[in-house]
XYZ file of N, CA and C in Angstrom:
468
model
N 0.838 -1.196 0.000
C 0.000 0.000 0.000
C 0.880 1.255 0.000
N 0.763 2.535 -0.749
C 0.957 3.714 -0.477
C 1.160 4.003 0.271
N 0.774 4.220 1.654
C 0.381 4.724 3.000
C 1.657 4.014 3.734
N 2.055 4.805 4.524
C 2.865 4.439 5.669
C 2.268 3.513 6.502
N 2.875 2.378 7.045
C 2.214 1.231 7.988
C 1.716 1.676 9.197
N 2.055 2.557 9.903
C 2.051 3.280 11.006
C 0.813 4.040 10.785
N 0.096 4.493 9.637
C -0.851 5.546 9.541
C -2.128 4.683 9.873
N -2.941 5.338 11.045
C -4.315 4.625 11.458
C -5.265 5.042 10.215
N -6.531 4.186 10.388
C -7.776 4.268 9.481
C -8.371 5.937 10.199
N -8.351 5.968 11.169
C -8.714 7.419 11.678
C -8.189 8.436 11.042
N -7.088 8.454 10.996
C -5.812 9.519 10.153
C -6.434 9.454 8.892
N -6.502 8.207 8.060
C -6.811 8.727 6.890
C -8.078 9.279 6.475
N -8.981 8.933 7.344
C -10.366 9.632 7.294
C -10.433 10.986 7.667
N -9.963 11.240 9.087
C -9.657 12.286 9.522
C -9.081 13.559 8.332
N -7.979 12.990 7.711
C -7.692 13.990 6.440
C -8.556 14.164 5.244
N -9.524 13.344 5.018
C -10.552 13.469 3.811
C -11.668 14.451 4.154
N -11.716 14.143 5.404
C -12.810 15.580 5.842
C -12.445 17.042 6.112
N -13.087 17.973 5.289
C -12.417 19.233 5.176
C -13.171 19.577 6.327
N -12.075 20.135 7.239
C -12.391 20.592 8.368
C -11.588 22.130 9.018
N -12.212 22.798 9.423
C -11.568 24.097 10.630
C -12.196 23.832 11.920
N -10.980 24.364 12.353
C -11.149 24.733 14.117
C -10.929 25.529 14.168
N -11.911 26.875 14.708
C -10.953 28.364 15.156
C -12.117 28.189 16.295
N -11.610 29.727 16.913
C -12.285 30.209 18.664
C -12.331 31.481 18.363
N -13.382 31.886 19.028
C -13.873 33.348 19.669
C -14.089 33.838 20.745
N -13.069 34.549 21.094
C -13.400 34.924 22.702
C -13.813 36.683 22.927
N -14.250 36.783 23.941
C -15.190 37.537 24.499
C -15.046 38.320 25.962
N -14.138 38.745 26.727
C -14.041 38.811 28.148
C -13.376 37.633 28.753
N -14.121 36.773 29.143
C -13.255 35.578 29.951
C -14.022 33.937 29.029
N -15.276 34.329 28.223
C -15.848 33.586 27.240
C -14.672 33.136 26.113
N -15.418 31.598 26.011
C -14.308 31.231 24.924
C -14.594 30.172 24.251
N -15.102 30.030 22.727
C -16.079 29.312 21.989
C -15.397 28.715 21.059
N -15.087 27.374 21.110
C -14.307 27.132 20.022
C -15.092 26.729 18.734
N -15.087 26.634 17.583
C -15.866 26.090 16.207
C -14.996 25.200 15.644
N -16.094 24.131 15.653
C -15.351 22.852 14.628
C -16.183 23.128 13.277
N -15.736 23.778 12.769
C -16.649 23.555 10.818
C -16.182 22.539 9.671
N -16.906 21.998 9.686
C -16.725 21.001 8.552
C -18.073 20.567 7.423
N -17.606 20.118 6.044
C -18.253 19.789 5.293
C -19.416 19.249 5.916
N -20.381 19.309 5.584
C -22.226 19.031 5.736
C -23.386 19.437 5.196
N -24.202 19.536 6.037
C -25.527 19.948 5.000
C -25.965 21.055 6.275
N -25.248 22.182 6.759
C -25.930 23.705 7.208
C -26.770 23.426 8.610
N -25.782 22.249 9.313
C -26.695 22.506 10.669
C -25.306 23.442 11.667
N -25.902 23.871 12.492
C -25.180 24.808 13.136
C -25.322 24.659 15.180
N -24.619 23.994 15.506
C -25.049 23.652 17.290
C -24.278 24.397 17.944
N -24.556 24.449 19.002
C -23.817 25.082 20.022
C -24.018 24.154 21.508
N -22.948 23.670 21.773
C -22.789 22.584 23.047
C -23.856 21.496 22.830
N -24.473 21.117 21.828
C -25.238 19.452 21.607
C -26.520 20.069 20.978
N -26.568 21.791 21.113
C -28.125 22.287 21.219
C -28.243 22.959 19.617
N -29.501 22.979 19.242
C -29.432 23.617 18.020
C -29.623 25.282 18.254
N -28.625 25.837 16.671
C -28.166 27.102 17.088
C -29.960 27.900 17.577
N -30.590 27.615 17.035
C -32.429 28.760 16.813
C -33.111 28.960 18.150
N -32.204 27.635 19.078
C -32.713 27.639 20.330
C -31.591 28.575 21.670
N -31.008 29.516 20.992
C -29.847 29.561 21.896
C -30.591 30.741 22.558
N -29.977 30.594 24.116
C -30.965 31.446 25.361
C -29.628 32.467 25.504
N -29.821 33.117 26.025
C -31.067 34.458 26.214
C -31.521 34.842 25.220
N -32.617 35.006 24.701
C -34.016 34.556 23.114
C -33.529 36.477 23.122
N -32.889 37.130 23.909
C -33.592 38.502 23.811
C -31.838 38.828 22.945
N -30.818 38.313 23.060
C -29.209 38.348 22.290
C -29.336 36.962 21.129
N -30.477 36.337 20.870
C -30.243 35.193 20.095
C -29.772 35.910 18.808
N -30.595 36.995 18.322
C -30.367 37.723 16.774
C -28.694 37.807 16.376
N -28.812 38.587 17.602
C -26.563 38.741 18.275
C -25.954 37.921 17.197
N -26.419 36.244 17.513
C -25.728 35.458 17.038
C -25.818 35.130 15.795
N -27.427 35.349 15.118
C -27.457 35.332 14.302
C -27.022 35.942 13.112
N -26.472 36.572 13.303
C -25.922 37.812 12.358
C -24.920 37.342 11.554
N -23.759 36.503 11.658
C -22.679 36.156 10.557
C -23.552 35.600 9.416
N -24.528 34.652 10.009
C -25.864 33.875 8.560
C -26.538 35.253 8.414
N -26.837 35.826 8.697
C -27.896 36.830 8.294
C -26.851 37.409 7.077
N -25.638 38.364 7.232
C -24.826 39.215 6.667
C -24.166 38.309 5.659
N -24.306 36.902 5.730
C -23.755 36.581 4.564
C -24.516 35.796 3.692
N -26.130 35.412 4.007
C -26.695 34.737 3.590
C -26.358 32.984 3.492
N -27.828 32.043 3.430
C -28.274 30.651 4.100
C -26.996 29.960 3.257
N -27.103 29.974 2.389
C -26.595 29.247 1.062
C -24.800 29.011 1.176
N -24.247 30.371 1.794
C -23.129 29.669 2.303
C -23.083 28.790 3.276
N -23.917 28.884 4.399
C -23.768 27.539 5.084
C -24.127 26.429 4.993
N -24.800 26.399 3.771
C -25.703 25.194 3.222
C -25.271 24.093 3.228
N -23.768 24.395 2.953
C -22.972 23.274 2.648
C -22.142 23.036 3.852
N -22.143 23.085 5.472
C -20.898 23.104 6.169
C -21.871 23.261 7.841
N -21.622 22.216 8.303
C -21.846 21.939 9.552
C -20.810 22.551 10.905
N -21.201 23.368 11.484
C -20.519 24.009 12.670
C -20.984 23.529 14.138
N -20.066 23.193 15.095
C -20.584 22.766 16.103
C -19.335 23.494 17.101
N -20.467 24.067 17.911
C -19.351 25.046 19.132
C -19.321 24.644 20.506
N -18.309 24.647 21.251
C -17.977 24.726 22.737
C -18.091 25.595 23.214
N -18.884 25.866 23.876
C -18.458 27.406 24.994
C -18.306 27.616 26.285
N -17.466 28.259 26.843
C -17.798 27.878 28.406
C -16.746 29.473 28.984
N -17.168 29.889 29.958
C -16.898 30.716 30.529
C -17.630 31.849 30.140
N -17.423 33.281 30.811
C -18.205 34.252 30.834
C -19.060 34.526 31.710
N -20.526 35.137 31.247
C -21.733 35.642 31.120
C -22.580 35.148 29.713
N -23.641 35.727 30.048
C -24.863 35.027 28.819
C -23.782 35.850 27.546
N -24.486 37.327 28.052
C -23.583 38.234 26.917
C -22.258 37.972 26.327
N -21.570 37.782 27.134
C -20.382 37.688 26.243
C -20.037 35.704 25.915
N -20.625 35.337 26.185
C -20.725 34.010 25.697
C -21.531 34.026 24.205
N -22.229 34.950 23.949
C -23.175 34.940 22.587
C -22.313 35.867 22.183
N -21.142 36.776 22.255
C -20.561 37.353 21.357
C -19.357 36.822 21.091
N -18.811 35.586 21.992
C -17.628 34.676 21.392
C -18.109 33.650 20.467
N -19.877 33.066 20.606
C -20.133 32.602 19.237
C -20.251 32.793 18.163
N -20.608 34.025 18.078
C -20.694 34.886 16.617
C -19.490 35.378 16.067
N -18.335 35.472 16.930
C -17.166 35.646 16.575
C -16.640 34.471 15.882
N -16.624 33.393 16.739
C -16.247 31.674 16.621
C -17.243 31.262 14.812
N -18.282 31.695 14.840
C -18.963 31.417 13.767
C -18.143 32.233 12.181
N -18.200 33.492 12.636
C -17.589 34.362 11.131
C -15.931 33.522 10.923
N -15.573 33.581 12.316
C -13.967 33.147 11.712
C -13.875 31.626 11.399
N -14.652 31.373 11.648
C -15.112 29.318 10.885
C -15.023 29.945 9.569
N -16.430 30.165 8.743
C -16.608 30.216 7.743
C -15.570 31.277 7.155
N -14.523 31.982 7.468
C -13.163 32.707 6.905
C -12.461 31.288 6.707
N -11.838 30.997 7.655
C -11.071 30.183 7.660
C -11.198 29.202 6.831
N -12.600 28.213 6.704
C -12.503 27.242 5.996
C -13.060 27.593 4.391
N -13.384 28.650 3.928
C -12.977 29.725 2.840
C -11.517 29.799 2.013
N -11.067 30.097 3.776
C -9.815 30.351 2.759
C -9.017 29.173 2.610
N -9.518 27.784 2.876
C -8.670 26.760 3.226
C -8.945 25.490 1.792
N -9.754 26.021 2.113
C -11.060 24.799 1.379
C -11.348 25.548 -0.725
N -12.029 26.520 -0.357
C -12.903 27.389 -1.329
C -11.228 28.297 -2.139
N -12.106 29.627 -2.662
C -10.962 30.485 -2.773
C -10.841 31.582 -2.488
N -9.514 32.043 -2.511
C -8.895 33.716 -2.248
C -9.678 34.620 -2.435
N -10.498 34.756 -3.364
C -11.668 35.609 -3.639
C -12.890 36.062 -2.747
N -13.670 34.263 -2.594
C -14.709 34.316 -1.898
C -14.255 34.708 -0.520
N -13.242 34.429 -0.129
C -13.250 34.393 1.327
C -12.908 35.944 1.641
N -12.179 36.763 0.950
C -11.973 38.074 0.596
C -13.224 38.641 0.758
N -14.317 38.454 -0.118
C -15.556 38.873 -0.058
C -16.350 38.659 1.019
N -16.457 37.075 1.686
C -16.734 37.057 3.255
C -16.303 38.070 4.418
N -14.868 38.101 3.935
C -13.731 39.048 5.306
C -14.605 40.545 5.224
N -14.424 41.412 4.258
C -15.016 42.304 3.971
C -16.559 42.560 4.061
N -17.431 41.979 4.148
C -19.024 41.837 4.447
C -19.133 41.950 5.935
N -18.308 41.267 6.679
C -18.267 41.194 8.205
C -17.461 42.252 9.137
N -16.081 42.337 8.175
C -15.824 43.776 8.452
C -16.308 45.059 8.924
N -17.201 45.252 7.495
C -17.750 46.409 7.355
C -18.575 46.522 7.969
N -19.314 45.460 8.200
C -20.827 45.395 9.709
C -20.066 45.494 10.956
N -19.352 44.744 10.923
C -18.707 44.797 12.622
C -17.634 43.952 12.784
N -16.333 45.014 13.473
C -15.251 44.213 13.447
C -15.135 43.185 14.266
N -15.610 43.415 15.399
C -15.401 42.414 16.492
C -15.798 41.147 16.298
N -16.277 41.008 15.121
C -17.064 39.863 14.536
C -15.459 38.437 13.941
N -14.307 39.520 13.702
C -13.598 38.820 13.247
C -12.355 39.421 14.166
N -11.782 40.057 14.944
C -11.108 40.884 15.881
C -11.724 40.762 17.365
N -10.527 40.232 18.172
C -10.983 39.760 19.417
C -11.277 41.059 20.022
N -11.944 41.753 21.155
C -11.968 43.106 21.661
C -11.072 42.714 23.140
N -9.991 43.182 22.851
C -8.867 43.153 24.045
C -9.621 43.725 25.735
N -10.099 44.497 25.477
C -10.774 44.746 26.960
C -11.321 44.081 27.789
N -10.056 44.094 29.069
C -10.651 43.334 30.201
C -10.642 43.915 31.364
N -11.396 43.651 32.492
C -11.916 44.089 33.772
C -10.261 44.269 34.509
N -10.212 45.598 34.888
C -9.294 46.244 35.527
C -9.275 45.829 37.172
N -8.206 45.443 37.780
C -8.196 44.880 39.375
C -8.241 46.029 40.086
N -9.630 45.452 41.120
C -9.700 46.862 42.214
C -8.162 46.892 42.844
N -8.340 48.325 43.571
C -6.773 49.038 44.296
C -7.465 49.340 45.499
N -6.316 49.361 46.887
C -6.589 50.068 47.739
C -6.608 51.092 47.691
N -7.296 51.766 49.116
C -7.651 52.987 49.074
C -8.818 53.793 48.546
N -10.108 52.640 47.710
C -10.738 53.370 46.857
C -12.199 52.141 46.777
N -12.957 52.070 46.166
C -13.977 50.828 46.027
C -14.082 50.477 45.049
N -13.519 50.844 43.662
C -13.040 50.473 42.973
C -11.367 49.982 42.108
N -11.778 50.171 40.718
C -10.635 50.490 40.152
C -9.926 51.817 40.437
N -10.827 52.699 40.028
C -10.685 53.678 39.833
C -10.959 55.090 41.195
N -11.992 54.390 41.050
C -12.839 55.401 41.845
C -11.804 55.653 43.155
N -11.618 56.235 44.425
C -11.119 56.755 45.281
C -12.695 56.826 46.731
N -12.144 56.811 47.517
C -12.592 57.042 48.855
C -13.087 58.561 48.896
N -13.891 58.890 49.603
C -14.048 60.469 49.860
C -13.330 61.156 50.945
N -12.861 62.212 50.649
C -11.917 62.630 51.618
C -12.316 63.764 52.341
N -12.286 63.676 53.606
C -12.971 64.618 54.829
C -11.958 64.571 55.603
N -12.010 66.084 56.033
C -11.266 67.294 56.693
C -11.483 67.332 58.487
N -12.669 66.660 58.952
C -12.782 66.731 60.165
C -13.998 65.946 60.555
């Protein structure tokens, strides 16, 4: 056979399936995406994406399918991990985790073009969609009740 003796039946399957892994994080949220070839189902931790709670940030997530339309995902099954955070920023490391799937396996899979045209559609709506937002919660200091804030100071 071709194949190295050493190479498992897993390995070689494993390489026939076009697959990405990227992550989106969010604050202390952190969502990883497995995308691979399929037929356009989309989960998040075992659950389907239409059901994702808090119903009042679900749109949030919806937005990489909305801005790029059904038909690209038609073809490509995404399934996400998430864990850490808040509701909020747990639904904005999926939508992150979601746009940079479908970049990635664009530019991996598809071509230079389309995925160009993806990058730019998501861009222009919103960066954070593909750009992690570095801001994180500053450690309270003595002397004060916050970060920032300070004690009030009296004279007598």
């Amino acid at each position: 056979s071709p194949l190295p003796s050493h190479t498992s039946i897993t390995q070689i399957i494993m390489s026939s399936i076009k697959s990405v892994q990227v992550f989106g994080r969010k604050k202390t949220a952190t969502a990883v995406a497995y995308c691979k070839q399929g037929r356009g189902l989309i989960k998040v931790n075992g659950c389907p994406f239409e059901l994702l709670e808090p119903e009042i940030l679900r749109l949030k997530s919806f937005e990489p399918v909305l801005l790029l339309g059904q038909e690209r995902f038609s073809n490509l099954d995404i399934r996400i991990r998430v864990k850490g955070g808040g509701y909020t920023a747990q639904i904005y490391a999926i939508r992150q985790a979601i746009s940079k799937a479908i970049v990635a396996y664009y530019q991996k899979y598809v071509d230079e073009a389309s995925k160009k045209e993806i990058k730019d559609i998501l861009t222009q709506y919103d960066r954070t969609l593909l750009v992690a937002d570095p801001r994180r919660c500053e450690p309270k200091k003595f002397g004060g009740r916050s970060a920032r804030a300070r004690f009030q100071k009296s004279y007598r």
